[in-house]
mmCIF file of C-alpha atoms in Angstrom:
data_model
loop_
_atom_site.group_PDB
_atom_site.id
_atom_site.type_symbol
_atom_site.label_atom_id
_atom_site.label_comp_id
_atom_site.label_asym_id
_atom_site.label_seq_id
_atom_site.Cartn_x
_atom_site.Cartn_y
_atom_site.Cartn_z
ATOM 1 C CA MET A 1 0.000 0.000 0.000
ATOM 2 C CA ILE A 2 2.815 2.438 0.848
ATOM 3 C CA ARG A 3 4.386 1.887 -2.572
ATOM 4 C CA GLU A 4 1.080 2.791 -4.297
ATOM 5 C CA LEU A 5 0.671 5.880 -2.132
ATOM 6 C CA LYS A 6 4.206 7.010 -2.904
ATOM 7 C CA LEU A 7 3.563 6.572 -6.611
ATOM 8 C CA LYS A 8 0.396 8.677 -6.323
ATOM 9 C CA LEU A 9 2.378 11.409 -4.559
ATOM 10 C CA LYS A 10 5.201 11.255 -7.080
ATOM 11 C CA LEU A 11 2.684 11.697 -9.914
ATOM 12 C CA ARG A 12 0.747 14.340 -7.945
ATOM 13 C CA ASP A 13 -2.329 12.158 -8.219
ATOM 14 C CA PHE A 14 -3.927 13.377 -5.003
ATOM 15 C CA GLU A 15 -7.457 12.191 -5.822
ATOM 16 C CA GLY A 16 -8.520 9.416 -3.497
ATOM 17 C CA LEU A 17 -6.009 10.374 -0.808
ATOM 18 C CA THR A 18 -7.186 11.639 2.544
ATOM 19 C CA PRO A 19 -5.507 14.399 4.547
ATOM 20 C CA LYS A 20 -4.697 11.809 7.212
ATOM 21 C CA LEU A 21 -2.825 9.648 4.685
ATOM 22 C CA ALA A 22 -1.032 12.661 3.200
ATOM 23 C CA MET A 23 0.009 13.836 6.648
ATOM 24 C CA ARG A 24 1.790 10.525 7.283
ATOM 25 C CA PHE A 25 4.316 11.493 4.633
ATOM 26 C CA LEU A 26 5.364 14.609 6.559
ATOM 27 C CA TYR A 27 7.270 12.117 8.743
ATOM 28 C CA ASP A 28 8.775 10.162 5.834
ATOM 29 C CA PRO A 29 12.532 9.505 5.957
ATOM 30 C CA ASP A 30 12.705 10.415 2.248
ATOM 31 C CA GLU A 31 12.580 14.199 2.093
ATOM 32 C CA PHE A 32 10.971 14.200 -1.355
ATOM 33 C CA TYR A 33 7.829 12.601 0.072
ATOM 34 C CA ARG A 34 7.658 15.190 2.847
ATOM 35 C CA PHE A 35 7.358 17.878 0.177
ATOM 36 C CA ARG A 36 4.807 15.897 -1.843
ATOM 37 C CA GLY A 37 2.800 14.960 1.258
ATOM 38 C CA ALA A 38 2.611 18.663 2.076
ATOM 39 C CA GLU A 39 1.447 19.476 -1.453
ATOM 40 C CA ALA A 40 -1.235 16.809 -1.123
ATOM 41 C CA LEU A 41 -2.393 18.323 2.169
ATOM 42 C CA GLY A 42 -2.666 21.720 0.510
ATOM 43 C CA TYR A 43 -4.753 20.204 -2.253
ATOM 44 C CA LEU A 44 -6.994 18.162 0.053
ATOM 45 C CA CYS A 45 -7.674 20.615 2.890
ATOM 46 C CA LYS A 46 -10.182 23.386 2.296
ATOM 47 C CA GLY A 47 -12.082 25.748 4.595
ATOM 48 C CA GLU A 48 -12.625 24.546 8.147
ATOM 49 C CA LYS A 49 -10.688 21.341 7.439
ATOM 50 C CA ALA A 50 -7.713 23.521 6.432
ATOM 51 C CA ARG A 51 -7.917 25.452 9.685
ATOM 52 C CA ASN A 52 -8.101 22.257 11.730
ATOM 53 C CA TYR A 53 -5.107 20.692 9.977
ATOM 54 C CA ILE A 54 -3.019 23.834 10.391
ATOM 55 C CA LEU A 55 -3.825 23.792 14.111
ATOM 56 C CA ARG A 56 -2.964 20.093 14.271
ATOM 57 C CA LEU A 57 0.373 20.672 12.504
ATOM 58 C CA PHE A 58 1.317 23.497 14.864
ATOM 59 C CA TRP A 59 0.432 21.148 17.721
ATOM 60 C CA HIS A 60 2.744 18.492 16.241
ATOM 61 C CA LEU A 61 5.601 20.999 16.451
ATOM 62 C CA SER A 62 5.147 21.492 20.189
ATOM 63 C CA ASP A 63 6.899 19.494 22.875
ATOM 64 C CA GLU A 64 3.580 18.685 24.509
ATOM 65 C CA SER A 65 2.289 16.719 21.534
ATOM 66 C CA GLY A 66 4.889 13.968 21.875
ATOM 67 C CA ALA A 67 4.667 13.444 18.113
ATOM 68 C CA TYR A 68 7.116 15.935 16.619
ATOM 69 C CA CYS A 69 6.477 16.232 12.890
ATOM 70 C CA ILE A 70 9.543 17.276 10.906
ATOM 71 C CA GLY A 71 7.513 18.196 7.804
ATOM 72 C CA ALA A 72 4.830 20.194 9.635
ATOM 73 C CA PRO A 73 6.092 23.590 8.367
ATOM 74 C CA LEU A 74 5.774 22.312 4.801
ATOM 75 C CA GLY A 75 2.208 21.168 5.432
ATOM 76 C CA ILE A 76 1.231 24.427 7.102
ATOM 77 C CA ALA A 77 2.607 26.431 4.179
ATOM 78 C CA GLU A 78 0.919 24.342 1.478
ATOM 79 C CA ILE A 79 -2.441 24.403 3.253
ATOM 80 C CA GLY A 80 -2.017 28.154 3.771
ATOM 81 C CA LEU A 81 -1.112 28.737 0.129
ATOM 82 C CA ASN A 82 -4.339 27.050 -0.949
ATOM 83 C CA ASN A 83 -6.436 28.710 1.786
ATOM 84 C CA PRO A 84 -5.215 32.315 2.088
ATOM 85 C CA ASP A 85 -8.217 33.439 4.154
ATOM 86 C CA VAL A 86 -7.562 30.717 6.717
ATOM 87 C CA PHE A 87 -3.790 31.302 6.669
ATOM 88 C CA GLU A 88 -4.242 35.012 7.444
ATOM 89 C CA GLY A 89 -4.741 34.118 11.110
ATOM 90 C CA PHE A 90 -1.601 31.948 11.183
ATOM 91 C CA LYS A 91 0.955 33.848 9.101
ATOM 92 C CA ASN A 92 2.570 35.636 12.053
ATOM 93 C CA LYS A 93 2.918 32.401 14.003
ATOM 94 C CA PHE A 94 4.327 30.696 10.915
ATOM 95 C CA VAL A 95 7.066 33.301 10.379
ATOM 96 C CA SER A 96 7.827 33.117 14.110
ATOM 97 C CA LEU A 97 8.746 29.449 13.668
ATOM 98 C CA LEU A 98 12.105 30.741 12.415
ATOM 99 C CA ASP A 99 12.900 31.505 16.068
ATOM 100 C CA ASP A 100 12.374 27.895 17.138
ATOM 101 C CA TRP A 101 15.653 26.015 16.862
ATOM 102 C CA GLU A 102 13.847 22.681 17.326
ATOM 103 C CA VAL A 103 11.846 23.170 14.120
ATOM 104 C CA GLU A 104 13.344 22.279 10.742
ATOM 105 C CA ARG A 105 13.896 25.920 9.821
ATOM 106 C CA LYS A 106 14.838 25.201 6.205
ATOM 107 C CA TYR A 107 11.224 24.041 5.785
ATOM 108 C CA VAL A 108 9.980 27.271 7.342
ATOM 109 C CA ALA A 109 12.125 29.241 4.865
ATOM 110 C CA TYR A 110 10.743 27.153 1.991
ATOM 111 C CA GLY A 111 7.221 27.731 3.326
ATOM 112 C CA ILE A 112 7.836 31.482 3.450
ATOM 113 C CA ALA A 113 8.987 31.302 -0.166
ATOM 114 C CA ARG A 114 5.799 29.446 -1.134
ATOM 115 C CA THR A 115 3.551 31.886 0.755
ATOM 116 C CA ALA A 116 5.582 35.058 0.101
ATOM 117 C CA GLU A 117 2.580 37.079 -1.081
ATOM 118 C CA LEU A 118 0.629 36.055 2.007
ATOM 119 C CA VAL A 119 3.349 36.635 4.633
ATOM 120 C CA LYS A 120 5.014 39.757 3.237
ATOM 121 C CA ASP A 121 3.248 41.938 5.822
ATOM 122 C CA ALA A 122 3.490 39.462 8.711
ATOM 123 C CA TYR A 123 4.879 40.269 12.130
ATOM 124 C CA PRO A 124 7.676 39.604 12.668
ATOM 125 C CA ASN A 125 8.796 40.968 9.320
ATOM 126 C CA PRO A 126 9.739 37.878 7.287
ATOM 127 C CA ILE A 127 12.621 39.618 5.510
ATOM 128 C CA GLU A 128 14.210 40.819 8.744
ATOM 129 C CA LYS A 129 13.636 37.448 10.408
ATOM 130 C CA LEU A 130 15.099 35.509 7.446
ATOM 131 C CA LEU A 131 18.185 37.741 7.379
ATOM 132 C CA GLU A 132 18.640 37.308 11.128
ATOM 133 C CA VAL A 133 18.393 33.516 10.964
ATOM 134 C CA LEU A 134 20.467 33.435 7.777
ATOM 135 C CA ASP A 135 23.284 35.054 9.713
ATOM 136 C CA GLU A 136 22.865 32.423 12.439
ATOM 137 C CA LEU A 137 22.607 29.431 10.068
ATOM 138 C CA LYS A 138 24.965 30.550 7.308
ATOM 139 C CA ARG A 139 26.932 27.311 7.725
ATOM 140 C CA ASN A 140 23.863 25.252 6.765
ATOM 141 C CA PRO A 141 23.783 25.270 2.932
ATOM 142 C CA ASP A 142 20.266 23.797 2.710
ATOM 143 C CA PHE A 143 18.836 26.544 4.915
ATOM 144 C CA VAL A 144 20.797 29.169 2.964
ATOM 145 C CA ALA A 145 19.319 27.926 -0.333
ATOM 146 C CA TYR A 146 15.710 28.116 0.879
ATOM 147 C CA ALA A 147 16.288 31.451 2.639
ATOM 148 C CA ILE A 148 17.644 32.903 -0.604
ATOM 149 C CA LEU A 149 14.585 31.593 -2.455
ATOM 150 C CA ALA A 150 12.304 33.179 0.152
ATOM 151 C CA LEU A 151 14.157 36.496 0.125
ATOM 152 C CA LYS A 152 14.027 36.594 -3.668
ATOM 153 C CA ARG A 153 10.275 35.938 -3.680
ATOM 154 C CA LEU A 154 9.822 38.625 -1.034
ATOM 155 C CA LYS A 155 11.755 40.976 -3.370
ATOM 156 C CA ALA A 156 14.433 41.558 -0.738
ATOM 157 C CA GLU A 157 18.097 42.356 -1.167
ATOM 158 C CA ILE A 158 20.190 39.232 -0.710
ATOM 159 C CA PRO A 159 23.529 39.659 1.080
ATOM 160 C CA ASN A 160 26.436 39.628 -1.372
ATOM 161 C CA ASP A 161 28.282 36.965 0.671
ATOM 162 C CA PHE A 162 25.978 34.330 -0.761
ATOM 163 C CA LYS A 163 26.332 35.324 -4.413
ATOM 164 C CA ASN A 164 29.826 33.802 -4.356
ATOM 165 C CA ASP A 165 28.931 30.879 -2.096
ATOM 166 C CA CYS A 166 29.452 27.769 -4.228
ATOM 167 C CA ARG A 167 28.727 25.146 -1.588
ATOM 168 C CA PHE A 168 26.278 22.446 -2.589
ATOM 169 C CA ALA A 169 22.786 22.357 -1.119
ATOM 170 C CA ASN A 170 19.943 19.884 -1.413
ATOM 171 C CA PHE A 171 17.128 21.880 -2.977
ATOM 172 C CA TYR A 172 13.538 20.927 -3.814
ATOM 173 C CA ASP A 173 12.743 22.715 -7.061
ATOM 174 C CA GLY A 174 9.078 21.723 -7.181
ATOM 175 C CA GLU A 175 9.795 18.535 -9.105
ATOM 176 C CA GLU A 176 12.726 16.847 -7.422
ATOM 177 C CA ILE A 177 15.424 17.345 -4.820
ATOM 178 C CA ARG A 178 18.585 18.386 -6.611
ATOM 179 C CA ARG A 179 22.116 19.143 -5.509
ATOM 180 C CA VAL A 180 22.751 22.729 -6.558
ATOM 181 C CA ARG A 181 25.447 25.245 -5.844
ATOM 182 C CA ILE A 182 24.152 28.188 -3.853
ATOM 183 C CA CYS A 183 25.818 30.640 -6.264
ATOM 184 C CA ASP A 184 23.917 28.999 -9.154
ATOM 185 C CA LEU A 185 20.557 29.531 -7.454
ATOM 186 C CA PHE A 186 20.688 33.182 -8.453
ATOM 187 C CA LYS A 187 20.424 32.052 -12.098
ATOM 188 C CA ILE A 188 17.589 29.560 -11.662
ATOM 189 C CA ILE A 189 15.219 31.194 -9.166
#
Protein backbone atom coordinates (compact mmCIF):
# COMPACT_ATOMS: atom_id res chain seq x y z
CA MET A 1 0.00 0.00 0.00
CA ILE A 2 2.82 2.44 0.85
CA ARG A 3 4.39 1.89 -2.57
CA GLU A 4 1.08 2.79 -4.30
CA LEU A 5 0.67 5.88 -2.13
CA LYS A 6 4.21 7.01 -2.90
CA LEU A 7 3.56 6.57 -6.61
CA LYS A 8 0.40 8.68 -6.32
CA LEU A 9 2.38 11.41 -4.56
CA LYS A 10 5.20 11.25 -7.08
CA LEU A 11 2.68 11.70 -9.91
CA ARG A 12 0.75 14.34 -7.94
CA ASP A 13 -2.33 12.16 -8.22
CA PHE A 14 -3.93 13.38 -5.00
CA GLU A 15 -7.46 12.19 -5.82
CA GLY A 16 -8.52 9.42 -3.50
CA LEU A 17 -6.01 10.37 -0.81
CA THR A 18 -7.19 11.64 2.54
CA PRO A 19 -5.51 14.40 4.55
CA LYS A 20 -4.70 11.81 7.21
CA LEU A 21 -2.83 9.65 4.69
CA ALA A 22 -1.03 12.66 3.20
CA MET A 23 0.01 13.84 6.65
CA ARG A 24 1.79 10.53 7.28
CA PHE A 25 4.32 11.49 4.63
CA LEU A 26 5.36 14.61 6.56
CA TYR A 27 7.27 12.12 8.74
CA ASP A 28 8.77 10.16 5.83
CA PRO A 29 12.53 9.51 5.96
CA ASP A 30 12.70 10.42 2.25
CA GLU A 31 12.58 14.20 2.09
CA PHE A 32 10.97 14.20 -1.35
CA TYR A 33 7.83 12.60 0.07
CA ARG A 34 7.66 15.19 2.85
CA PHE A 35 7.36 17.88 0.18
CA ARG A 36 4.81 15.90 -1.84
CA GLY A 37 2.80 14.96 1.26
CA ALA A 38 2.61 18.66 2.08
CA GLU A 39 1.45 19.48 -1.45
CA ALA A 40 -1.24 16.81 -1.12
CA LEU A 41 -2.39 18.32 2.17
CA GLY A 42 -2.67 21.72 0.51
CA TYR A 43 -4.75 20.20 -2.25
CA LEU A 44 -6.99 18.16 0.05
CA CYS A 45 -7.67 20.61 2.89
CA LYS A 46 -10.18 23.39 2.30
CA GLY A 47 -12.08 25.75 4.60
CA GLU A 48 -12.63 24.55 8.15
CA LYS A 49 -10.69 21.34 7.44
CA ALA A 50 -7.71 23.52 6.43
CA ARG A 51 -7.92 25.45 9.68
CA ASN A 52 -8.10 22.26 11.73
CA TYR A 53 -5.11 20.69 9.98
CA ILE A 54 -3.02 23.83 10.39
CA LEU A 55 -3.83 23.79 14.11
CA ARG A 56 -2.96 20.09 14.27
CA LEU A 57 0.37 20.67 12.50
CA PHE A 58 1.32 23.50 14.86
CA TRP A 59 0.43 21.15 17.72
CA HIS A 60 2.74 18.49 16.24
CA LEU A 61 5.60 21.00 16.45
CA SER A 62 5.15 21.49 20.19
CA ASP A 63 6.90 19.49 22.87
CA GLU A 64 3.58 18.69 24.51
CA SER A 65 2.29 16.72 21.53
CA GLY A 66 4.89 13.97 21.87
CA ALA A 67 4.67 13.44 18.11
CA TYR A 68 7.12 15.93 16.62
CA CYS A 69 6.48 16.23 12.89
CA ILE A 70 9.54 17.28 10.91
CA GLY A 71 7.51 18.20 7.80
CA ALA A 72 4.83 20.19 9.64
CA PRO A 73 6.09 23.59 8.37
CA LEU A 74 5.77 22.31 4.80
CA GLY A 75 2.21 21.17 5.43
CA ILE A 76 1.23 24.43 7.10
CA ALA A 77 2.61 26.43 4.18
CA GLU A 78 0.92 24.34 1.48
CA ILE A 79 -2.44 24.40 3.25
CA GLY A 80 -2.02 28.15 3.77
CA LEU A 81 -1.11 28.74 0.13
CA ASN A 82 -4.34 27.05 -0.95
CA ASN A 83 -6.44 28.71 1.79
CA PRO A 84 -5.22 32.31 2.09
CA ASP A 85 -8.22 33.44 4.15
CA VAL A 86 -7.56 30.72 6.72
CA PHE A 87 -3.79 31.30 6.67
CA GLU A 88 -4.24 35.01 7.44
CA GLY A 89 -4.74 34.12 11.11
CA PHE A 90 -1.60 31.95 11.18
CA LYS A 91 0.95 33.85 9.10
CA ASN A 92 2.57 35.64 12.05
CA LYS A 93 2.92 32.40 14.00
CA PHE A 94 4.33 30.70 10.91
CA VAL A 95 7.07 33.30 10.38
CA SER A 96 7.83 33.12 14.11
CA LEU A 97 8.75 29.45 13.67
CA LEU A 98 12.11 30.74 12.42
CA ASP A 99 12.90 31.51 16.07
CA ASP A 100 12.37 27.89 17.14
CA TRP A 101 15.65 26.01 16.86
CA GLU A 102 13.85 22.68 17.33
CA VAL A 103 11.85 23.17 14.12
CA GLU A 104 13.34 22.28 10.74
CA ARG A 105 13.90 25.92 9.82
CA LYS A 106 14.84 25.20 6.21
CA TYR A 107 11.22 24.04 5.78
CA VAL A 108 9.98 27.27 7.34
CA ALA A 109 12.12 29.24 4.86
CA TYR A 110 10.74 27.15 1.99
CA GLY A 111 7.22 27.73 3.33
CA ILE A 112 7.84 31.48 3.45
CA ALA A 113 8.99 31.30 -0.17
CA ARG A 114 5.80 29.45 -1.13
CA THR A 115 3.55 31.89 0.75
CA ALA A 116 5.58 35.06 0.10
CA GLU A 117 2.58 37.08 -1.08
CA LEU A 118 0.63 36.06 2.01
CA VAL A 119 3.35 36.63 4.63
CA LYS A 120 5.01 39.76 3.24
CA ASP A 121 3.25 41.94 5.82
CA ALA A 122 3.49 39.46 8.71
CA TYR A 123 4.88 40.27 12.13
CA PRO A 124 7.68 39.60 12.67
CA ASN A 125 8.80 40.97 9.32
CA PRO A 126 9.74 37.88 7.29
CA ILE A 127 12.62 39.62 5.51
CA GLU A 128 14.21 40.82 8.74
CA LYS A 129 13.64 37.45 10.41
CA LEU A 130 15.10 35.51 7.45
CA LEU A 131 18.19 37.74 7.38
CA GLU A 132 18.64 37.31 11.13
CA VAL A 133 18.39 33.52 10.96
CA LEU A 134 20.47 33.44 7.78
CA ASP A 135 23.28 35.05 9.71
CA GLU A 136 22.86 32.42 12.44
CA LEU A 137 22.61 29.43 10.07
CA LYS A 138 24.97 30.55 7.31
CA ARG A 139 26.93 27.31 7.73
CA ASN A 140 23.86 25.25 6.77
CA PRO A 141 23.78 25.27 2.93
CA ASP A 142 20.27 23.80 2.71
CA PHE A 143 18.84 26.54 4.91
CA VAL A 144 20.80 29.17 2.96
CA ALA A 145 19.32 27.93 -0.33
CA TYR A 146 15.71 28.12 0.88
CA ALA A 147 16.29 31.45 2.64
CA ILE A 148 17.64 32.90 -0.60
CA LEU A 149 14.59 31.59 -2.46
CA ALA A 150 12.30 33.18 0.15
CA LEU A 151 14.16 36.50 0.13
CA LYS A 152 14.03 36.59 -3.67
CA ARG A 153 10.27 35.94 -3.68
CA LEU A 154 9.82 38.63 -1.03
CA LYS A 155 11.75 40.98 -3.37
CA ALA A 156 14.43 41.56 -0.74
CA GLU A 157 18.10 42.36 -1.17
CA ILE A 158 20.19 39.23 -0.71
CA PRO A 159 23.53 39.66 1.08
CA ASN A 160 26.44 39.63 -1.37
CA ASP A 161 28.28 36.97 0.67
CA PHE A 162 25.98 34.33 -0.76
CA LYS A 163 26.33 35.32 -4.41
CA ASN A 164 29.83 33.80 -4.36
CA ASP A 165 28.93 30.88 -2.10
CA CYS A 166 29.45 27.77 -4.23
CA ARG A 167 28.73 25.15 -1.59
CA PHE A 168 26.28 22.45 -2.59
CA ALA A 169 22.79 22.36 -1.12
CA ASN A 170 19.94 19.88 -1.41
CA PHE A 171 17.13 21.88 -2.98
CA TYR A 172 13.54 20.93 -3.81
CA ASP A 173 12.74 22.72 -7.06
CA GLY A 174 9.08 21.72 -7.18
CA GLU A 175 9.80 18.54 -9.11
CA GLU A 176 12.73 16.85 -7.42
CA ILE A 177 15.42 17.34 -4.82
CA ARG A 178 18.59 18.39 -6.61
CA ARG A 179 22.12 19.14 -5.51
CA VAL A 180 22.75 22.73 -6.56
CA ARG A 181 25.45 25.24 -5.84
CA ILE A 182 24.15 28.19 -3.85
CA CYS A 183 25.82 30.64 -6.26
CA ASP A 184 23.92 29.00 -9.15
CA LEU A 185 20.56 29.53 -7.45
CA PHE A 186 20.69 33.18 -8.45
CA LYS A 187 20.42 32.05 -12.10
CA ILE A 188 17.59 29.56 -11.66
CA ILE A 189 15.22 31.19 -9.17
